[in-house]
Amino acid sequence: MFFEEIIKSKVAQHFSKVFNKEIEESILTFQPTRKDFEGDITLVVFGLAQHAGKSPEETAKLIGDSILEETDIVTGYNVVKGFLNIILSNTLIINSLKSEINSLSGTNISKSPSENASAQGPVLVEYSSPNTNKPLHLGHIRNNLLGYSVSEILKANGKQVVKVNIVNDRGIHICKSMLAWQKYGNGETPESTGMKGDHLVGKYYIEFDKHYKAQIKELESKGFTRDEAEKKAGLMAEAQQMLLKWEAGDKETVSLWEKMNAWVYSGFDITYKNLGVDFDKIYYESETYLLGKSIVEEGLSKGVLFKKADGSVWIDLKAEGLDEKLLLRADGTSVYMTQDLGTAVMRYSEYKFDKLIYVVGNEQDYHFKVLFHVLKKLGYAWADKLFHLSYNMVDLPSGKMKSREGTVVDADELIDDMIAEARKLSLELGKLDDFESEEAKHLFKILGLGALKYFILKVDPEKRMLFNPNESIDFNGNTGPFIQYTHARILSVIRKATSQNEMAKFEAFNLSDYPNPQHKERELLKTLLRFKEVVQEAGERYSPALIANYSYELAKTYNQFYHDHAIVDPEHLVTSHFRLLISKYCARVIDNSMKLLGIETPERM
């Protein structure tokens, strides 16, 4: 809490004075005062009562009396059972806000970002990690938005951040799309079909699965078991043979792989741009898996790994509470773990990172436990710097998404639908007169993407979420458009005010000249003062949800203030200047907090 450090030393000092006993500040516990009690910060007294040798209520009263008598930062208190609710002076709150207004620079809350960050090495944040056999979908959207926002939050906390992506551009799943296109594609291209390249390749991933299942069904009708049919189906055998040819450098296979991957990369670039995310460095599995293979060979030579009779390479992690894990197949082809080993070593060689954060869904929890253990066992001391930011899945009202069956929510279609929904709602509410102007179209995009991003990021990463597009676009409630509208409303008030000569001078106003803010004004000031601590906590917990929900709380608090008070009153210039100044700062904090979520705030709506 913002005022905790200020009041903590006072409480320790006065406890010592009243009870003639020294205590460590670290044992003091504070919490925000509950809304149904008067106060700004609450001291939990139960533990202190033992040191004082008195009841919690008496201990709280004696501390409150002593602080109230000798300090000017407290103007009152009340005791509720073992809780001391402290009322801070308006002077302290206003002076604190003045300091915050002067110190806030963009979204960066750190006082000395670059020196510390350079000394420690950068933080690498890996996100997206797509496969080149299908387009991005709703699950990828949560991944990308989470990774991008965490990166921005860490930057705001003074970290040097490198945003990285690993493209899974090789493997059996890629060969499935390639083989299906060869067999059933009739030479289709993005140009001949008008489809985005990633969508076209994804179409043939689904085609492979459809034909593969048909083969299995036919074999089962001939008396084979399900397991036998899956192994005997010719299509899968052909895909596996194609993978072996690719790893052997077969020119025809590699040429097809390069052509189809180029289609996919072009499609990905469009989606990333529309989503508003980017990367500082992109790695490709095809460039890292060989290093991974050499690391596996090194592990064999050290006796850390072992080879089974069929030639496959494994690691035994039963002593670590895990299991045996495959690192190299019997035919010599690599698995995901192989390339992840190579990528991790390559990244540390390049960046000497202080932290590497993998933003990957929780279905890969086991994978990353194994990866980190393997690197430690191979002697890489920096393995302790690796962290898996595990997030939960996104469900739909209709159920779980399945890529192979084509039941995913396509990212491109979802973005278009959100923009269309924003246009529809704006039209219904009469928010704009000209719905076909370029400015209006840009606004619809801002609102649609703001709704999508906020709805996803307001949920803590660890929680499973249900995405319902219809609930995300609303100018009321805990939504992106509500916060965006609040920002535009504030700027509209300021524009109108500054058209009047006397009001235009509000930025030179000294907040101290308004010593007694009213209740809703005071609540707004206290909420504004929490911005830095929320950003710091979000950085420590890698949780954009803290920023999102703070943004909503701030917007809601401002709207309550706006509802109860006239911002501009020509007959009360001092009051108007005060309210305009804190309104402008509120807009600035809303804008900064939304930027940390990758959301743009419009100036007009």
XYZ file of N, CA and C in Angstrom, residues 202-327:
378
model
N -3.321 -24.576 -42.834
C -4.163 -25.157 -41.792
C -5.271 -26.018 -42.356
N -5.763 -25.623 -43.516
C -6.814 -26.405 -44.181
C -6.322 -27.823 -44.452
N -5.041 -27.952 -44.852
C -4.522 -29.276 -45.189
C -4.087 -30.066 -43.966
N -3.880 -29.416 -42.852
C -3.668 -30.136 -41.594
C -4.956 -30.855 -41.201
N -6.084 -30.169 -41.408
C -7.387 -30.784 -41.139
C -7.671 -31.898 -42.151
N -7.267 -31.669 -43.406
C -7.463 -32.691 -44.438
C -6.703 -33.969 -44.096
N -5.476 -33.814 -43.599
C -4.697 -34.992 -43.212
C -5.456 -35.791 -42.156
N -5.929 -35.103 -41.141
C -6.612 -35.784 -40.042
C -7.864 -36.495 -40.538
N -8.572 -35.861 -41.459
C -9.804 -36.454 -42.001
C -9.495 -37.755 -42.743
N -8.483 -37.734 -43.595
C -8.139 -38.927 -44.377
C -7.494 -39.999 -43.507
N -6.719 -39.592 -42.536
C -6.075 -40.532 -41.611
C -7.141 -41.290 -40.816
N -8.142 -40.581 -40.329
C -9.214 -41.230 -39.571
C -10.003 -42.190 -40.459
N -10.158 -41.806 -41.730
C -10.873 -42.682 -42.667
C -10.102 -43.981 -42.871
N -8.780 -43.891 -42.963
C -7.948 -45.093 -43.111
C -8.066 -45.990 -41.874
N -8.036 -45.361 -40.705
C -8.151 -46.125 -39.453
C -9.491 -46.849 -39.404
N -10.532 -46.144 -39.764
C -11.879 -46.733 -39.734
C -11.971 -47.928 -40.687
N -11.364 -47.792 -41.853
C -11.385 -48.884 -42.835
C -10.640 -50.110 -42.305
N -9.487 -49.882 -41.667
C -8.705 -50.989 -41.121
C -9.435 -51.664 -39.968
N -10.121 -50.857 -39.166
C -10.896 -51.431 -38.054
C -12.022 -52.313 -38.587
N -12.599 -51.914 -39.732
C -13.687 -52.713 -40.317
C -13.189 -54.058 -40.831
N -11.850 -54.152 -41.006
C -11.234 -55.404 -41.470
C -10.741 -56.253 -40.305
N -11.034 -55.810 -39.082
C -10.715 -56.631 -37.932
C -9.529 -56.190 -37.108
N -8.841 -55.130 -37.528
C -7.708 -54.632 -36.740
C -8.211 -53.873 -35.514
N -7.426 -53.941 -34.430
C -7.752 -53.132 -33.256
C -7.453 -51.677 -33.564
N -7.972 -50.788 -32.699
C -7.722 -49.348 -32.892
C -6.224 -49.059 -32.911
N -5.507 -49.624 -31.956
C -4.065 -49.388 -31.856
C -3.337 -49.913 -33.092
N -3.718 -51.093 -33.536
C -3.089 -51.683 -34.734
C -3.388 -50.829 -35.963
N -4.631 -50.373 -36.066
C -5.034 -49.573 -37.228
C -4.263 -48.259 -37.295
N -4.054 -47.614 -36.137
C -3.320 -46.339 -36.104
C -1.880 -46.530 -36.576
N -1.284 -47.660 -36.196
C 0.104 -47.921 -36.589
C 0.221 -48.348 -38.048
N -0.810 -49.026 -38.542
C -0.749 -49.587 -39.899
C -1.206 -48.593 -40.976
N -1.929 -47.540 -40.565
C -2.454 -46.571 -41.541
C -1.319 -45.968 -42.371
N -1.474 -46.055 -43.677
C -0.385 -45.648 -44.560
C -0.059 -44.173 -44.537
N -1.062 -43.329 -44.297
C -0.840 -41.887 -44.349
C 0.152 -41.442 -43.273
N 0.027 -41.997 -42.062
C 0.949 -41.624 -40.986
C 2.360 -42.107 -41.296
N 2.472 -43.290 -41.861
C 3.789 -43.816 -42.225
C 4.456 -42.912 -43.263
N 3.664 -42.415 -44.204
C 4.205 -41.506 -45.223
C 4.680 -40.195 -44.599
N 3.916 -39.687 -43.622
C 4.319 -38.446 -42.954
C 5.619 -38.646 -42.189
N 5.759 -39.793 -41.537
C 6.990 -40.074 -40.807
C 8.175 -40.216 -41.756
N 7.932 -40.812 -42.908
C 8.990 -40.938 -43.909
C 9.396 -39.564 -44.441
N 8.409 -38.676 -44.592
C 8.698 -37.321 -45.057
C 9.568 -36.576 -44.041
N 9.317 -36.790 -42.758
C 10.133 -36.150 -41.719
C 11.582 -36.632 -41.797
N 11.764 -37.930 -42.014
C 13.127 -38.464 -42.146
C 13.832 -37.860 -43.364
N 13.107 -37.717 -44.457
C 13.679 -37.118 -45.670
C 14.042 -35.655 -45.436
N 13.184 -34.946 -44.683
C 13.482 -33.535 -44.385
C 14.768 -33.425 -43.565
N 14.879 -34.258 -42.524
C 16.064 -34.187 -41.671
C 17.312 -34.639 -42.420
N 17.135 -35.447 -43.461
C 18.277 -35.878 -44.282
C 18.630 -34.841 -45.351
N 17.813 -33.757 -45.434
C 18.110 -32.679 -46.384
C 17.642 -32.944 -47.793
N 16.663 -33.829 -47.987
C 16.133 -34.111 -49.323
C 15.646 -32.814 -49.973
N 16.171 -32.502 -51.156
C 15.926 -31.199 -51.783
C 14.447 -30.943 -52.053
N 13.764 -31.941 -52.584
C 12.354 -31.752 -52.928
C 11.515 -31.496 -51.666
N 11.797 -32.261 -50.606
C 11.053 -32.101 -49.356
C 11.331 -30.747 -48.731
N 12.606 -30.360 -48.710
C 12.988 -29.074 -48.121
C 12.386 -27.916 -48.914
N 12.344 -28.058 -50.233
C 11.781 -27.002 -51.083
C 10.291 -26.816 -50.792
N 9.566 -27.919 -50.656
C 8.139 -27.845 -50.329
C 7.959 -27.208 -48.944
N 8.777 -27.618 -48.003
C 8.728 -27.079 -46.634
C 8.961 -25.566 -46.635
N 9.948 -25.110 -47.403
C 10.237 -23.673 -47.461
C 9.068 -22.905 -48.077
N 8.476 -23.463 -49.127
C 7.366 -22.778 -49.798
C 6.152 -22.651 -48.879
N 5.774 -23.729 -48.232
C 4.573 -23.685 -47.399
C 4.800 -22.882 -46.117
N 6.007 -22.953 -45.557
C 6.296 -22.141 -44.377
C 6.263 -20.653 -44.709
N 6.749 -20.283 -45.902
C 6.713 -18.869 -46.310
C 5.277 -18.366 -46.361
N 4.370 -19.210 -46.827
C 2.955 -18.832 -46.827
C 2.482 -18.535 -45.400
N 2.882 -19.418 -44.498
C 2.427 -19.288 -43.110
C 3.002 -18.030 -42.458
N 4.305 -17.773 -42.660
C 4.938 -16.599 -42.039
C 4.264 -15.307 -42.484
N 3.919 -15.262 -43.758
C 3.233 -14.077 -44.282
C 1.882 -13.887 -43.584
N 1.176 -14.985 -43.372
C -0.108 -14.914 -42.677
C 0.052 -14.522 -41.224
N 1.059 -15.101 -40.540
C 1.315 -14.758 -39.145
C 1.592 -13.263 -38.984
N 2.395 -12.729 -39.893
C 2.773 -11.306 -39.793
C 1.547 -10.399 -39.804
N 0.572 -10.739 -40.631
C -0.661 -9.945 -40.701
C -1.414 -10.028 -39.376
N -1.503 -11.231 -38.819
C -2.229 -11.414 -37.555
C -1.544 -10.681 -36.422
N -0.228 -10.792 -36.338
C 0.523 -10.104 -35.283
C 0.324 -8.593 -35.367
N 0.374 -8.080 -36.583
C 0.204 -6.633 -36.772
C -1.190 -6.194 -36.335
N -2.204 -6.949 -36.732
C -3.577 -6.611 -36.346
C -3.791 -6.707 -34.842
N -3.087 -7.655 -34.219
C -3.225 -7.859 -32.778
C -2.397 -6.847 -31.985
N -1.424 -6.223 -32.649
C -0.604 -5.213 -31.979
C 0.497 -5.783 -31.123
N 1.037 -6.952 -31.507
C 2.165 -7.528 -30.769
C 3.361 -7.634 -31.691
N 4.544 -7.683 -31.088
C 5.757 -7.792 -31.891
C 6.833 -8.555 -31.125
N 7.973 -8.760 -31.779
C 9.071 -9.522 -31.191
C 10.402 -8.847 -31.537
N 11.344 -8.968 -30.625
C 12.687 -8.464 -30.878
C 13.551 -9.501 -31.577
N 13.245 -10.768 -31.362
C 14.041 -11.842 -31.979
C 13.136 -13.044 -32.186
N 13.217 -13.631 -33.388
C 12.455 -14.842 -33.682
C 13.433 -15.990 -33.919
N 13.226 -17.076 -33.190
C 14.007 -18.293 -33.376
C 13.152 -19.300 -34.135
N 13.838 -20.222 -34.831
C 13.140 -21.254 -35.582
C 13.658 -22.616 -35.132
N 12.729 -23.525 -34.875
C 13.120 -24.854 -34.424
C 14.078 -25.517 -35.410
N 13.882 -25.235 -36.691
C 14.750 -25.831 -37.713
C 16.202 -25.394 -37.566
N 16.421 -24.283 -36.834
C 17.787 -23.780 -36.647
C 18.352 -24.139 -35.275
N 17.521 -24.680 -34.389
C 17.989 -24.965 -33.026
C 18.004 -26.449 -32.684
N 17.287 -27.283 -33.468
C 17.158 -28.677 -33.057
C 18.476 -29.437 -33.181
N 19.345 -29.036 -34.138
C 20.636 -29.717 -34.276
C 21.532 -29.455 -33.072
N 21.497 -28.210 -32.564
C 22.235 -27.918 -31.335
C 21.667 -28.757 -30.202
N 20.339 -28.897 -30.181
C 19.696 -29.737 -29.167
C 20.181 -31.173 -29.258
N 20.338 -31.676 -30.480
C 20.834 -33.045 -30.664
C 22.255 -33.193 -30.115
N 23.083 -32.189 -30.355
C 24.460 -32.268 -29.860
C 24.498 -32.217 -28.335
N 23.563 -31.477 -27.742
C 23.488 -31.422 -26.277
C 23.060 -32.785 -25.729
N 22.149 -33.460 -26.443
C 21.738 -34.805 -26.040
C 22.934 -35.758 -26.110
N 23.730 -35.655 -27.178
C 24.927 -36.497 -27.298
C 25.898 -36.229 -26.149
N 26.022 -34.965 -25.781
C 26.872 -34.586 -24.651
C 26.362 -35.230 -23.363
N 25.039 -35.227 -23.201
C 24.443 -35.836 -22.013
C 24.683 -37.337 -21.953
N 24.676 -37.974 -23.133
C 24.987 -39.400 -23.191
C 26.419 -39.678 -22.762
N 27.323 -38.865 -23.275
C 28.746 -39.066 -22.957
C 29.031 -38.840 -21.477
N 28.252 -37.973 -20.836
C 28.438 -37.694 -19.410
C 27.725 -38.716 -18.520
N 26.904 -39.565 -19.143
C 26.156 -40.541 -18.355
C 24.915 -39.967 -17.714
N 24.552 -38.725 -18.076
C 23.344 -38.109 -17.529
C 22.108 -38.686 -18.216
N 22.245 -39.034 -19.490
C 21.164 -39.623 -20.270
C 21.509 -41.077 -20.566
N 20.513 -41.831 -21.031
C 20.787 -43.231 -21.365
C 20.051 -43.602 -22.642
N 20.578 -44.658 -23.297
C 20.010 -45.104 -24.563
C 19.338 -46.455 -24.353
N 18.123 -46.583 -24.890
C 17.403 -47.859 -24.799
C 17.816 -48.772 -25.955
N 17.348 -50.000 -25.902
C 17.759 -51.000 -26.885
C 17.407 -50.598 -28.313
N 16.313 -49.853 -28.481
C 15.910 -49.443 -29.836
C 16.676 -48.229 -30.342
N 17.594 -47.689 -29.518
C 18.413 -46.541 -29.923
C 17.869 -45.199 -29.483
N 16.675 -45.178 -28.912
C 16.117 -43.903 -28.426
C 16.849 -43.455 -27.168
N 16.899 -42.126 -26.964
C 17.637 -41.556 -25.841
C 16.657 -40.974 -24.824
N 16.898 -41.249 -23.529
C 15.986 -40.879 -22.449
C 16.741 -40.279 -21.284
N 15.985 -39.639 -20.397
C 16.522 -39.228 -19.106
C 15.607 -39.795 -18.023
N 16.222 -40.250 -16.942
C 15.471 -40.814 -15.823
C 15.345 -39.760 -14.732
N 14.131 -39.281 -14.507
C 13.889 -38.245 -13.501
C 12.992 -38.761 -12.371
N 12.980 -40.072 -12.182
C 12.127 -40.626 -11.118
C 12.566 -40.138 -9.736
N 13.866 -39.918 -9.564
C 14.363 -39.424 -8.276
C 13.868 -38.012 -7.993
N 13.504 -37.274 -9.059
C 12.995 -35.907 -8.915
C 11.472 -35.892 -8.830
N 10.873 -37.087 -8.726
C 9.421 -37.157 -8.634
C 8.731 -37.111 -9.977
N 9.498 -37.238 -11.058
C 8.921 -37.219 -12.399
C 8.984 -38.637 -12.985
N 9.395 -38.793 -14.222
C 9.415 -40.104 -14.864
C 10.545 -40.128 -15.874
N 10.584 -41.152 -16.675
C 11.541 -41.166 -17.780
C 10.977 -40.318 -18.916
N 11.865 -39.590 -19.600
C 11.418 -38.683 -20.664
C 12.247 -38.910 -21.920
N 11.557 -39.069 -23.045
C 12.209 -39.250 -24.336
C 12.854 -37.943 -24.806
N 14.120 -38.001 -25.242
C 14.813 -36.827 -25.759
C 15.191 -36.974 -27.238
